[in-house]
mmCIF file of C-alpha atoms and ligand atoms in Angstrom:
data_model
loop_
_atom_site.group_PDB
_atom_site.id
_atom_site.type_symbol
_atom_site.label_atom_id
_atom_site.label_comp_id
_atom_site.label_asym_id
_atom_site.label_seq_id
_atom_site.Cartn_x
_atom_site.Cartn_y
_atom_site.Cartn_z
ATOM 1 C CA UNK R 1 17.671 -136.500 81.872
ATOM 2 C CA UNK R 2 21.504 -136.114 80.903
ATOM 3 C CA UNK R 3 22.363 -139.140 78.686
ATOM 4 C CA UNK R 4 25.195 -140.766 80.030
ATOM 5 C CA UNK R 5 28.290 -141.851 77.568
ATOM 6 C CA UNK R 6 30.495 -144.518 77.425
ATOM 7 C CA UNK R 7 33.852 -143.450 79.139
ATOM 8 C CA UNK R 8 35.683 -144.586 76.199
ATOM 9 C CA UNK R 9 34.480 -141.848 73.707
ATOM 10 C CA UNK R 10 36.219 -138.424 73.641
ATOM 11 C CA UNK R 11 33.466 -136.255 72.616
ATOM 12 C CA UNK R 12 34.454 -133.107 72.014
ATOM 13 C CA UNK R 13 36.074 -133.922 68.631
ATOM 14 C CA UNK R 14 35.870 -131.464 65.800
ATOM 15 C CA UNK R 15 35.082 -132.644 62.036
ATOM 16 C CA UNK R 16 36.793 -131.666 59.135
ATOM 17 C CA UNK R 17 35.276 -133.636 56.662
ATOM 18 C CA UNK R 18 31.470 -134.181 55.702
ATOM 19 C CA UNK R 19 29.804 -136.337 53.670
ATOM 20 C CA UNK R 20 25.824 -135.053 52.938
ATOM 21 C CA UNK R 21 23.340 -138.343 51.940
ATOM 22 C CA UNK R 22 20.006 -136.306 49.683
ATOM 23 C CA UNK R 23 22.195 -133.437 48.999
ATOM 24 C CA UNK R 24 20.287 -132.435 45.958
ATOM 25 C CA UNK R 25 16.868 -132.487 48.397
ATOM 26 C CA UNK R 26 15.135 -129.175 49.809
ATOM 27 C CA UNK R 27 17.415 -128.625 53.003
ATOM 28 C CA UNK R 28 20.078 -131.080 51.292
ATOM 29 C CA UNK R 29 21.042 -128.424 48.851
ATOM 30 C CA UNK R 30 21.073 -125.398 50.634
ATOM 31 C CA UNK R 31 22.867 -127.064 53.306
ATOM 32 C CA UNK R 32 25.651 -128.793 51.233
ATOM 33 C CA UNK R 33 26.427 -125.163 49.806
ATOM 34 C CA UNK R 34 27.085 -123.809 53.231
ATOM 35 C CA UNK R 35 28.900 -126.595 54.497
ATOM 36 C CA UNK R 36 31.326 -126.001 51.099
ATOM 37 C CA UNK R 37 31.514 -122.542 52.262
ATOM 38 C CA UNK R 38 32.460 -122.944 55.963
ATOM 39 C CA UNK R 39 34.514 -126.259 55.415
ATOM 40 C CA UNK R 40 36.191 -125.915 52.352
ATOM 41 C CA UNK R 41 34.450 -127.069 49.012
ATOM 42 C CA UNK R 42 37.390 -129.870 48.659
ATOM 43 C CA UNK R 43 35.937 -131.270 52.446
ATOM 44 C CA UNK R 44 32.533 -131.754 51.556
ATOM 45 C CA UNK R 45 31.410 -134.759 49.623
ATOM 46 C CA UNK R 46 27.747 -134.460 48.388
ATOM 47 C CA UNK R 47 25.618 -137.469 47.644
ATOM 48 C CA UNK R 48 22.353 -138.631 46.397
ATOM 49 C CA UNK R 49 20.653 -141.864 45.075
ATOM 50 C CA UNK R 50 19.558 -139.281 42.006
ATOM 51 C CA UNK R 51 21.963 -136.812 39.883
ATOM 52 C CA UNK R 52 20.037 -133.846 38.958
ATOM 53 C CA UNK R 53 21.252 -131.663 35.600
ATOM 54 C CA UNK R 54 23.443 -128.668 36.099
ATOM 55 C CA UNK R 55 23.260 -129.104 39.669
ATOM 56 C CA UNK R 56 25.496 -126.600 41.788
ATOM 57 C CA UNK R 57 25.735 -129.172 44.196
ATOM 58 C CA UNK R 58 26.561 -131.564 41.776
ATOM 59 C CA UNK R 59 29.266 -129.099 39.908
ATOM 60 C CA UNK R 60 30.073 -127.292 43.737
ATOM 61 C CA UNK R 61 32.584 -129.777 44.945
ATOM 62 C CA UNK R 62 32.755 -133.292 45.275
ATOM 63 C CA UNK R 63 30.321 -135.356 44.722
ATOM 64 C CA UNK R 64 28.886 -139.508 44.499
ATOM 65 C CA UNK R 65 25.677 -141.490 43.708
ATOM 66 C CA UNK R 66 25.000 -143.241 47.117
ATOM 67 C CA UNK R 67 21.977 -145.270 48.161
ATOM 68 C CA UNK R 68 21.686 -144.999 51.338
ATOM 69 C CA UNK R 69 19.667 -148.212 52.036
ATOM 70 C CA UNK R 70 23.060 -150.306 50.690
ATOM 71 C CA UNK R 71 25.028 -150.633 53.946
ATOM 72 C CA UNK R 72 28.586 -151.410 52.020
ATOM 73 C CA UNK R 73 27.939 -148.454 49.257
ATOM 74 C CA UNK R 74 27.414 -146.555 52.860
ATOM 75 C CA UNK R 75 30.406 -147.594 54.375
ATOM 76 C CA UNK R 76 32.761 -147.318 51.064
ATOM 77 C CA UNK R 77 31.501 -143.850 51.001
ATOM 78 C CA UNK R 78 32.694 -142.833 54.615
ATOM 79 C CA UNK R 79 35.996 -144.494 53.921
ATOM 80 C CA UNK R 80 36.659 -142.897 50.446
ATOM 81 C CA UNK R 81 36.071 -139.372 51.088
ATOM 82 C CA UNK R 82 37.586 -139.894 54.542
ATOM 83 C CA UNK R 83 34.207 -138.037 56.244
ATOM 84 C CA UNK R 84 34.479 -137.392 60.111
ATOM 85 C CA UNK R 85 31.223 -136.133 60.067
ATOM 86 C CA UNK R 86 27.833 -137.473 58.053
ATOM 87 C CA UNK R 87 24.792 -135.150 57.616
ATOM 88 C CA UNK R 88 21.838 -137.380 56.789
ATOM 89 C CA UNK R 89 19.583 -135.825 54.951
ATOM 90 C CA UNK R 90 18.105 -138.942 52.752
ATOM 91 C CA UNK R 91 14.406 -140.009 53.551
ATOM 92 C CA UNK R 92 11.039 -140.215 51.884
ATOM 93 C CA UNK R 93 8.606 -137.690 53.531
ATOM 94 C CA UNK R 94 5.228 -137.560 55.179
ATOM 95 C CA UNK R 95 3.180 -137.225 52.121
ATOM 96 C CA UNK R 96 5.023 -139.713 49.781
ATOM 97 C CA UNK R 97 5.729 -142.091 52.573
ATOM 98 C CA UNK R 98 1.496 -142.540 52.850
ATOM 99 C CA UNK R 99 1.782 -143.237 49.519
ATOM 100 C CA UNK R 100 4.004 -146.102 49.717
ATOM 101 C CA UNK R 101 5.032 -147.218 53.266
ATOM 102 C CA UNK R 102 7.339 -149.648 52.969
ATOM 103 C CA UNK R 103 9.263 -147.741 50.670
ATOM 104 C CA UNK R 104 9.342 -145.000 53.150
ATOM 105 C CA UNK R 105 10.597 -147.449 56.322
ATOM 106 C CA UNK R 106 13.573 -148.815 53.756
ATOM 107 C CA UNK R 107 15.139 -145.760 53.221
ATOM 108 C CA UNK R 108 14.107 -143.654 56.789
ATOM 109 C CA UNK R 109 15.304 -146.734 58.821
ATOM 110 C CA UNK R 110 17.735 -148.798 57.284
ATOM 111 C CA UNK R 111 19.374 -145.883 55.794
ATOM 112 C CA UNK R 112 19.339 -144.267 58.959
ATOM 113 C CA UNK R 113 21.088 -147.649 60.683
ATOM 114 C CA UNK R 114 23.136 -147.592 57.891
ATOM 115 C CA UNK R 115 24.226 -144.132 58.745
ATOM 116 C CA UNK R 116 24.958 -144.801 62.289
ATOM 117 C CA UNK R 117 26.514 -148.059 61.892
ATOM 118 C CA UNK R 118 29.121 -146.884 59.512
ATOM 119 C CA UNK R 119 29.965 -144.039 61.615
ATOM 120 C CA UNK R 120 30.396 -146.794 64.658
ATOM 121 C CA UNK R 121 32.399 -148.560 62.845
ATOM 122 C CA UNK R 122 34.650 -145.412 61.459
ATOM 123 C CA UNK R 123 34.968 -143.902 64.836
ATOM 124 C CA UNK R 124 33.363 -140.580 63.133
ATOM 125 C CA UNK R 125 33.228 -137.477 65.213
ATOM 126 C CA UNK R 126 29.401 -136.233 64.461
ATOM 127 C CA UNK R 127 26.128 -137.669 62.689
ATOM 128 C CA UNK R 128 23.419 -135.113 62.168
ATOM 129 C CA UNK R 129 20.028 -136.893 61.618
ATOM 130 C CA UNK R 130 16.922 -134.961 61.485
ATOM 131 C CA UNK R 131 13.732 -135.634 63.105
ATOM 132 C CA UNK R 132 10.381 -133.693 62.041
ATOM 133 C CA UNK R 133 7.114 -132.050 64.301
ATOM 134 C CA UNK R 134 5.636 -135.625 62.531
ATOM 135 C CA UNK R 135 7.094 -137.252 65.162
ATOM 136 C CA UNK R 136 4.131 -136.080 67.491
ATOM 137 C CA UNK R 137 0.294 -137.142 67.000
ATOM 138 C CA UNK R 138 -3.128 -136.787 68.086
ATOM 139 C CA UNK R 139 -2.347 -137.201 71.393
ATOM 140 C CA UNK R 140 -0.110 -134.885 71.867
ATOM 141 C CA UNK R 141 -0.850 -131.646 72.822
ATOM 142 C CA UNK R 142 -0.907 -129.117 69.699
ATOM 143 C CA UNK R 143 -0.018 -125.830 71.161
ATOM 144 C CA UNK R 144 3.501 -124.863 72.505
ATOM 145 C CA UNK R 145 3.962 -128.893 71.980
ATOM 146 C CA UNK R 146 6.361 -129.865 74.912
ATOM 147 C CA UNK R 147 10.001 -131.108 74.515
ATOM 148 C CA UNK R 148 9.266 -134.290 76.511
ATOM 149 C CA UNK R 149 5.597 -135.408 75.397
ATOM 150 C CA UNK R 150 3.516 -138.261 73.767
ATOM 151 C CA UNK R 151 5.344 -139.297 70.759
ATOM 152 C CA UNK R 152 2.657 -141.838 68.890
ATOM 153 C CA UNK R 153 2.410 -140.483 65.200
ATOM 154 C CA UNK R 154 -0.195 -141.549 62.932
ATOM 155 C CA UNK R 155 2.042 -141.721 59.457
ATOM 156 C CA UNK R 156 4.718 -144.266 58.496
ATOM 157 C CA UNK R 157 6.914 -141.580 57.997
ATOM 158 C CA UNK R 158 6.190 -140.476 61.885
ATOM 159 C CA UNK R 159 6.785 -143.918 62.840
ATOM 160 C CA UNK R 160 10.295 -143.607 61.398
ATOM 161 C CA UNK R 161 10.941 -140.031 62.846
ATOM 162 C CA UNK R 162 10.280 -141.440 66.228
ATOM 163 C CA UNK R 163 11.978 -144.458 65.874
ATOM 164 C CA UNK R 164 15.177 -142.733 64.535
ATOM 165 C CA UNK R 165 15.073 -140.530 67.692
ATOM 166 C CA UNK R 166 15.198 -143.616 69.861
ATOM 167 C CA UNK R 167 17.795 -145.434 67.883
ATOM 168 C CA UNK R 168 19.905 -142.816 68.074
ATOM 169 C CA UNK R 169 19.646 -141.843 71.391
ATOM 170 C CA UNK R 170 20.271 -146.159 71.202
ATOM 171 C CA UNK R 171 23.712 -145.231 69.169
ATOM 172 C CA UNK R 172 24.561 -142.535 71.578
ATOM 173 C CA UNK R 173 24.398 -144.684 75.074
ATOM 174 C CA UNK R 174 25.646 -147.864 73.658
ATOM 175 C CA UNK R 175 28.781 -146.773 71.648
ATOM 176 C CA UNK R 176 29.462 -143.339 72.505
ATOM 177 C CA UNK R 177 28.541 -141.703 69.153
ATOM 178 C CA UNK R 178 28.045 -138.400 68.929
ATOM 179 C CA UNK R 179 24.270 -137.743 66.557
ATOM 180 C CA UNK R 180 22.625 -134.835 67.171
ATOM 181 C CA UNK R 181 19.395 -133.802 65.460
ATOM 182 C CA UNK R 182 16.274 -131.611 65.467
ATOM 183 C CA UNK R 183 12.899 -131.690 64.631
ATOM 184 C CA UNK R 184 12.284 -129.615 62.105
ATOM 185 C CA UNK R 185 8.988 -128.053 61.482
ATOM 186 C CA UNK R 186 7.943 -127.652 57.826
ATOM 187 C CA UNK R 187 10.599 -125.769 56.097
ATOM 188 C CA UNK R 188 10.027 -123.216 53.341
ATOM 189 C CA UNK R 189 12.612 -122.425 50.798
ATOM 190 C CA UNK R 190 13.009 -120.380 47.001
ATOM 191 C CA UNK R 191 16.136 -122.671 46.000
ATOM 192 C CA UNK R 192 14.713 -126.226 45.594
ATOM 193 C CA UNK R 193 11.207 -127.058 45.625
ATOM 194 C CA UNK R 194 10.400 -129.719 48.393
ATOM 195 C CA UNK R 195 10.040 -133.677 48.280
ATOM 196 C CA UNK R 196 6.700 -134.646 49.211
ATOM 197 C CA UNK R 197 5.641 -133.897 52.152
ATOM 198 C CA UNK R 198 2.105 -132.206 53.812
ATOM 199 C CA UNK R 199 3.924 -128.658 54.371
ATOM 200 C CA UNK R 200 4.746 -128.550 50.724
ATOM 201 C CA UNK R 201 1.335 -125.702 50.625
ATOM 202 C CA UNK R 202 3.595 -123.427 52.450
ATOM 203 C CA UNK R 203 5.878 -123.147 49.380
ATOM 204 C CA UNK R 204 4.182 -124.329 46.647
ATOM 205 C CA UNK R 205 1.890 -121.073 47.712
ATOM 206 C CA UNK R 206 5.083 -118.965 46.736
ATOM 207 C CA UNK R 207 5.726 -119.812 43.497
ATOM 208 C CA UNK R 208 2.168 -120.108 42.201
ATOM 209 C CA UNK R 209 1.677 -116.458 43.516
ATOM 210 C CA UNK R 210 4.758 -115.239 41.681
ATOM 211 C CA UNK R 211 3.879 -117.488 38.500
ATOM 212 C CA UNK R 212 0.332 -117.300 37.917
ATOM 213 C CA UNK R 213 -1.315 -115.194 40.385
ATOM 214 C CA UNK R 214 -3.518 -118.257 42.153
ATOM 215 C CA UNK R 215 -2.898 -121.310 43.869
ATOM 216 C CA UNK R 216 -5.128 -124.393 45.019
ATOM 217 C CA UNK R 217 -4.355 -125.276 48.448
ATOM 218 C CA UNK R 218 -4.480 -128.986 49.954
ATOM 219 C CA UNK R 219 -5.433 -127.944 53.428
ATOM 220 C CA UNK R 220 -7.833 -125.789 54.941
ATOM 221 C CA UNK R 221 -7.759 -122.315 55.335
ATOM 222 C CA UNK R 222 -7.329 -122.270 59.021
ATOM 223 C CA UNK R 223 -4.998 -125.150 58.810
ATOM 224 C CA UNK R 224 -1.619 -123.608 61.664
ATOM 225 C CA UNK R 225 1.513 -125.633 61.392
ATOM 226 C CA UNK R 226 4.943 -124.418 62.335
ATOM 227 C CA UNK R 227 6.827 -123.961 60.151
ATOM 228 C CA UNK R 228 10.722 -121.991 59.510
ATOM 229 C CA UNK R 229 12.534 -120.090 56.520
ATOM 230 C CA UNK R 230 15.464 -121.874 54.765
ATOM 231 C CA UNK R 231 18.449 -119.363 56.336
ATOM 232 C CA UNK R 232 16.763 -120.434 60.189
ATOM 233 C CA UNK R 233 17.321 -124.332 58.934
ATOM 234 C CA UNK R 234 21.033 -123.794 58.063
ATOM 235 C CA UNK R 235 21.648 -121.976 60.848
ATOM 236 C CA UNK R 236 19.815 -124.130 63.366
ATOM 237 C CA UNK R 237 21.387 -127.328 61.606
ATOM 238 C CA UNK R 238 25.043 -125.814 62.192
ATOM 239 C CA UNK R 239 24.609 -124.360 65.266
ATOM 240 C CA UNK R 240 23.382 -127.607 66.964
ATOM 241 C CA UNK R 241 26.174 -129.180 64.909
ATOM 242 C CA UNK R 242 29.121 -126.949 66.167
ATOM 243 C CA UNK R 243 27.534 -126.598 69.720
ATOM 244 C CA UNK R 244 29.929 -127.431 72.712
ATOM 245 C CA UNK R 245 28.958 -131.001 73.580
ATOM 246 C CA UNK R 246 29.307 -130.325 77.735
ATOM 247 C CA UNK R 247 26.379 -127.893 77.047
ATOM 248 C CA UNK R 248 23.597 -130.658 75.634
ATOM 249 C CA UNK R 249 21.098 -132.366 77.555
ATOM 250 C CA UNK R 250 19.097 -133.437 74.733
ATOM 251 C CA UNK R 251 20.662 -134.979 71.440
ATOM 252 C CA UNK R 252 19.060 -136.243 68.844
ATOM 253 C CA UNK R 253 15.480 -134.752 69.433
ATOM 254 C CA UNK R 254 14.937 -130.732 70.057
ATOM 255 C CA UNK R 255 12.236 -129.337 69.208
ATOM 256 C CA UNK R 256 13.083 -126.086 67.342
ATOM 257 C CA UNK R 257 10.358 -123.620 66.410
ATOM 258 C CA UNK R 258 10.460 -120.181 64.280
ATOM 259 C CA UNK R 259 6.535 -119.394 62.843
ATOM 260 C CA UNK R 260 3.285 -120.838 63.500
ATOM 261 C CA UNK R 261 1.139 -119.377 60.992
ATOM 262 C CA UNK R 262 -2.089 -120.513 58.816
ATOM 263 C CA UNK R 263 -2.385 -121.621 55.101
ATOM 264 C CA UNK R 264 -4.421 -118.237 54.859
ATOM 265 C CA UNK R 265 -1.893 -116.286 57.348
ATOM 266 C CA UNK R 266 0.379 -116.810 54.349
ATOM 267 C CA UNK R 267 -1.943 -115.793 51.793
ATOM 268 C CA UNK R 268 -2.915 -112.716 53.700
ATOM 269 C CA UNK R 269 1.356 -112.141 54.004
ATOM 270 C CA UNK R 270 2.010 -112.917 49.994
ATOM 271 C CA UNK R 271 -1.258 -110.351 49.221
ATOM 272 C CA UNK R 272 0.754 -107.150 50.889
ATOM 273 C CA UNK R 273 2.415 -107.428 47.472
ATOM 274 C CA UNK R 274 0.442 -109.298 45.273
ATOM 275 C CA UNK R 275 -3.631 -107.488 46.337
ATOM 276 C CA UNK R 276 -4.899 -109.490 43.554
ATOM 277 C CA UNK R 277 -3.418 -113.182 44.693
ATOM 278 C CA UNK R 278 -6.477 -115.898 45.077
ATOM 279 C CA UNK R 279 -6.491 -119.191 46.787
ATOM 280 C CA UNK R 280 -8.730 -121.509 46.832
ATOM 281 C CA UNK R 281 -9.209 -124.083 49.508
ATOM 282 C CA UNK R 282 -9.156 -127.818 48.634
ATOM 283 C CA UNK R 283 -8.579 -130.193 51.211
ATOM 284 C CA UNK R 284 -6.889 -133.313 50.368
ATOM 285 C CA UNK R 285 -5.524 -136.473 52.349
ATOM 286 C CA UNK R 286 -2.331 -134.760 53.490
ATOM 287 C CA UNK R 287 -5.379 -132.526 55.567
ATOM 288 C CA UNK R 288 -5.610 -135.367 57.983
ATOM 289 C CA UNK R 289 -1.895 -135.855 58.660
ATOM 290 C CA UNK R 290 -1.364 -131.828 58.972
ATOM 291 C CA UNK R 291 -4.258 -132.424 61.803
ATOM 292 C CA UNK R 292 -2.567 -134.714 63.739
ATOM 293 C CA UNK R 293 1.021 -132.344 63.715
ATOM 294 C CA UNK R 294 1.380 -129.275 66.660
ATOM 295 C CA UNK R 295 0.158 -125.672 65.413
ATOM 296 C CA UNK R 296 3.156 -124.325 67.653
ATOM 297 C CA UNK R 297 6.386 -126.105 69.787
ATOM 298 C CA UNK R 298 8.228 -125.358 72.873
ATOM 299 C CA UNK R 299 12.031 -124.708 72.091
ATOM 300 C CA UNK R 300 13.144 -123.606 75.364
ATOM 301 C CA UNK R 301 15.372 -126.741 75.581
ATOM 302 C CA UNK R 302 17.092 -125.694 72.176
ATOM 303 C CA UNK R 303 17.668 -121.901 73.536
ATOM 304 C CA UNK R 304 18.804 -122.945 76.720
ATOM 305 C CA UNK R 305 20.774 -125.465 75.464
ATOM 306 C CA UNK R 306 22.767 -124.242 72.042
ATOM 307 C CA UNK R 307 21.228 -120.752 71.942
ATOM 308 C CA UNK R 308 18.686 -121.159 69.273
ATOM 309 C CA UNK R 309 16.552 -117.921 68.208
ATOM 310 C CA UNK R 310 15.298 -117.626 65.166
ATOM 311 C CA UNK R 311 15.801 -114.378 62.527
ATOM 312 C CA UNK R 312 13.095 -114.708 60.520
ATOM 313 C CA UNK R 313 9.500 -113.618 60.446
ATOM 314 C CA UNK R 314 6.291 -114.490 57.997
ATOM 315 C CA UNK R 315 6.475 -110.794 56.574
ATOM 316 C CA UNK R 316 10.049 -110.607 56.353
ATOM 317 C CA UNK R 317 10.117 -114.230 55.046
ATOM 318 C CA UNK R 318 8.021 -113.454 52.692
ATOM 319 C CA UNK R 319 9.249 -110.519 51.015
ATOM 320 C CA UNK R 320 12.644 -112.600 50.793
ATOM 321 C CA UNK R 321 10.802 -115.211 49.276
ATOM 322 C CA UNK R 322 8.859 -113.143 46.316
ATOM 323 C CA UNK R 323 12.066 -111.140 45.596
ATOM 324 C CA UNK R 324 14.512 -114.278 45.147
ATOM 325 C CA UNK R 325 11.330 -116.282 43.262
ATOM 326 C CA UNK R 326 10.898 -113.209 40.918
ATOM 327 C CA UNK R 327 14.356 -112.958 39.853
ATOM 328 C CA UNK R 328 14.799 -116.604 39.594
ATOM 329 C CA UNK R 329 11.613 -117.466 37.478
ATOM 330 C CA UNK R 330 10.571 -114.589 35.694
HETATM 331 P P1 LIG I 1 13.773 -134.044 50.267
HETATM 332 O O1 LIG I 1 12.697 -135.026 49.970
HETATM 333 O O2 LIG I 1 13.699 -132.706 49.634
HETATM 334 O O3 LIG I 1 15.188 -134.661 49.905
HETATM 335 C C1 LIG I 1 15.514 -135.983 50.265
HETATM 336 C C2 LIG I 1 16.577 -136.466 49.309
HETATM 337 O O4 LIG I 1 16.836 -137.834 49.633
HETATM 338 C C3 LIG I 1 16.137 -136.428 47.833
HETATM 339 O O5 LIG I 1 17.052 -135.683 47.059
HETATM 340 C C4 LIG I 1 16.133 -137.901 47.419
HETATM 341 O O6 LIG I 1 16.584 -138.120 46.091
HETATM 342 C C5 LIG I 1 17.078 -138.517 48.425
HETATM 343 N N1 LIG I 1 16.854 -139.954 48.612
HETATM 344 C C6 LIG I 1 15.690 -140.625 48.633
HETATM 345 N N2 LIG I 1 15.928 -141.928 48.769
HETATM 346 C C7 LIG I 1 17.266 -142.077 48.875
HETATM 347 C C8 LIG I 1 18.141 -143.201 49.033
HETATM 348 N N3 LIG I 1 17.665 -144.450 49.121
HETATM 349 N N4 LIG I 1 19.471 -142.977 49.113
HETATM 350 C C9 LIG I 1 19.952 -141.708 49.020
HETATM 351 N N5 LIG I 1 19.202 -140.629 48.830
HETATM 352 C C10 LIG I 1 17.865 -140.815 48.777
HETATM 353 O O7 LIG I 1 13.863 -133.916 51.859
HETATM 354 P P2 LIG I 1 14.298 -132.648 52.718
HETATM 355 O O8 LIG I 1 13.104 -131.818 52.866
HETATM 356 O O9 LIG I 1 15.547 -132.069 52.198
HETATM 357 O O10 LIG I 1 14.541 -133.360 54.130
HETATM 358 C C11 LIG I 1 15.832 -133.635 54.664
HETATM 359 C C12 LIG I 1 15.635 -134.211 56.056
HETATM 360 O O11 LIG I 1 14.935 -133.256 56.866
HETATM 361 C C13 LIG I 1 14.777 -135.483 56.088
HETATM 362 O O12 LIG I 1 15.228 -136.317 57.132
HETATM 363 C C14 LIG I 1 13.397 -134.966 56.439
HETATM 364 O O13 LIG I 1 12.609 -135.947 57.070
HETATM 365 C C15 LIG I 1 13.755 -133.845 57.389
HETATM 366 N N6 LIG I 1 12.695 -132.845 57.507
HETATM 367 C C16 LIG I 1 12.405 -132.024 56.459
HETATM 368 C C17 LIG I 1 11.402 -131.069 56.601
HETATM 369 C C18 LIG I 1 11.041 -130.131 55.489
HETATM 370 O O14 LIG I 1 10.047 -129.395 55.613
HETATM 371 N N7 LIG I 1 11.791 -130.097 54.380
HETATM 372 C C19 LIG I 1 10.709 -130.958 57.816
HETATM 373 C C20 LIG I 1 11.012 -131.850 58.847
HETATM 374 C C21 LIG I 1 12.034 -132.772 58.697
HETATM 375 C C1 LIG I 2 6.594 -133.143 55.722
HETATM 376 O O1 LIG I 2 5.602 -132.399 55.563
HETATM 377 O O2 LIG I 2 6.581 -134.368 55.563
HETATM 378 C C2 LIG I 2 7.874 -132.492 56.180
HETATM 379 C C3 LIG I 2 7.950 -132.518 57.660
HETATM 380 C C4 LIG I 2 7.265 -131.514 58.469
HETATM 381 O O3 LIG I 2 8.588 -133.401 58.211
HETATM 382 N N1 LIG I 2 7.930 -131.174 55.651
#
């Protein structure tokens, strides 16, 4: 169902200005040095609650320490950089957040209120907040998961996908603020290595095949998750960002899907160029969470909506992948 918006909201702003929370994460980075190159390196304000050495994101434009869990630090940061936009991409992950739930609830929820509230209170133009496939559980059907479906995760870190969805769909009704977001399936990347979650396998794989010819895998062999290559992310993230708001039903919750392969799909993918490449199978907890996630997701609700179509597929993905790994690392 079309949400309906307050009538005292023009929505159709543009943004000119962006401030990125975990800009020196997985999607963080690689997403901060777009934005620099579509918006001007001078309009985009990276931050982080850690600095990181060297950093191009760091050294790319302009850039703060923020915890997003401090709601003034929050604030002071929209207001000094002068953002019309915020792209959220703070938050502990599935994996870490079983390690320490409460930790994970902090900084998913309160940073996400944090988020929104600010941007109520600045008037801003757009929020992107991203939700995850961990939003879904065991009850929810696995294959071709629907857009509208049974949302009761099993991890903290689900708990705070879904209830991000909800508050800002909340945001959206009440007050008129524009958030969009998407749930991103496990996302695989040769720039920076992931934060913690249960999809980490699905690049970890890539570098241990470049560096050392073998990997030990944390989920089973047969193990299908959906997942998407780093260049679909960006563009998926910008697209929904960009997309003419008279042509969204949804907001803050499409499902957006790319590949649904297995841990040993991608072994059998890296081995076209690497014959000798062994993996060895060794279940651990994150098994039980990647259980309870779909093996594939219905998008037809992103296509229809903002045009979505992925570019990338596990072959092509992966020769990508060993190239840009082998000139990086060895
Ligand atoms: P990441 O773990 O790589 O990066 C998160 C960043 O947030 C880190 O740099 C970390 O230092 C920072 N951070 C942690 N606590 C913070 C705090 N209190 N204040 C400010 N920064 C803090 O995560 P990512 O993979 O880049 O994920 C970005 C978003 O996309 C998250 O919302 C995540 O849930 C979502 N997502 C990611 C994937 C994926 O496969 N990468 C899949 C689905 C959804
Ligand atoms: C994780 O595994 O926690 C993330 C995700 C799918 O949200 N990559």
């Amino acid at each position: 169902m079309r949400t309906s918006f307050p009538e005292r909201q023009d929505m159709t702003r543009d943004f000119k200005r962006i401030l990125v929370t975990g800009a020196l994460g997985q999607i963080g980075s690689e997403l901060t040095a777009e934005l620099r190159s579509r918006y001007g390196s001078d309009n985009v304000t990276a931050s982080d609650i850690k600095t990181v050495k060297e950093s191009p994101v760091m050294e790319g434009g302009p850039w703060t320490v923020l915890d997003v869990t401090d709601p003034v630090a929050v604030e002071e940061a929209v207001l000094r950089t002068k953002a019309d936009a915020v792209f959220h991409m703070a938050a502990i992950l599935s994996a870490t957040g079983e390690q320490n739930p409460q930790l994970c609830w902090k900084v998913n929820m309160d940073g996400t209120i944090n988020i929104l509230e600010a941007a109520r209170k600045q008037d801003l133009a757009r929020v992107i907040i991203p939700s995850s496939i961990a939003a879904f559980g065991p009850e929810t059907p696995r294959d071709s998961t629907p857009q509208e479906t049974v949302l009761r995760p099993r991890t903290m870190y689900g708990v705070t996908k879904v209830s991000g969805e909800l508050i800002c769909d909340y945001y959206a009704r009440k007050y008129g603020l524009d958030v969009r977001g998407l749930r991103y399936p496990g996302i695989i990347s040769s720039e920076t290595l992931p934060g913690g979650g249960t999809t980490d396998y699905a690049v970890d794989i890539y570098y241990k095949a470049v560096l050392e010819g073998r990997y030990t895998c944390f989920v089973r062999e047969d193990t299908m998750l959906p997942m998407m290559y780093m260049p679909d992310c960006i563009k998926a993230t910008l697209d929904l960002a960009e997309a003419d708001f008279d042509s969204l039903v949804h907001h803050s919750d499409f499902n957006v899907g790319a590949l649904s392969m297995t841990a040993g799909d991608i072994a059998a993918s890296i081995r076209k160029h690497i014959p000798d490449f062994q993996v060895e199978y060794r279940p651990d907890y994150r098994q039980a969470i990647a259980d309870t996630w779909p093996k594939s997701v219905n998008d037809s609700a992103a296509r229809a909506e903002w045009g979505w179509e992925p570019d990338w597929d596990l072959d092509s993905m992966t020769a990508d992948m060993l190239e840009r790994l082998r000139s990086r690392l060895l």
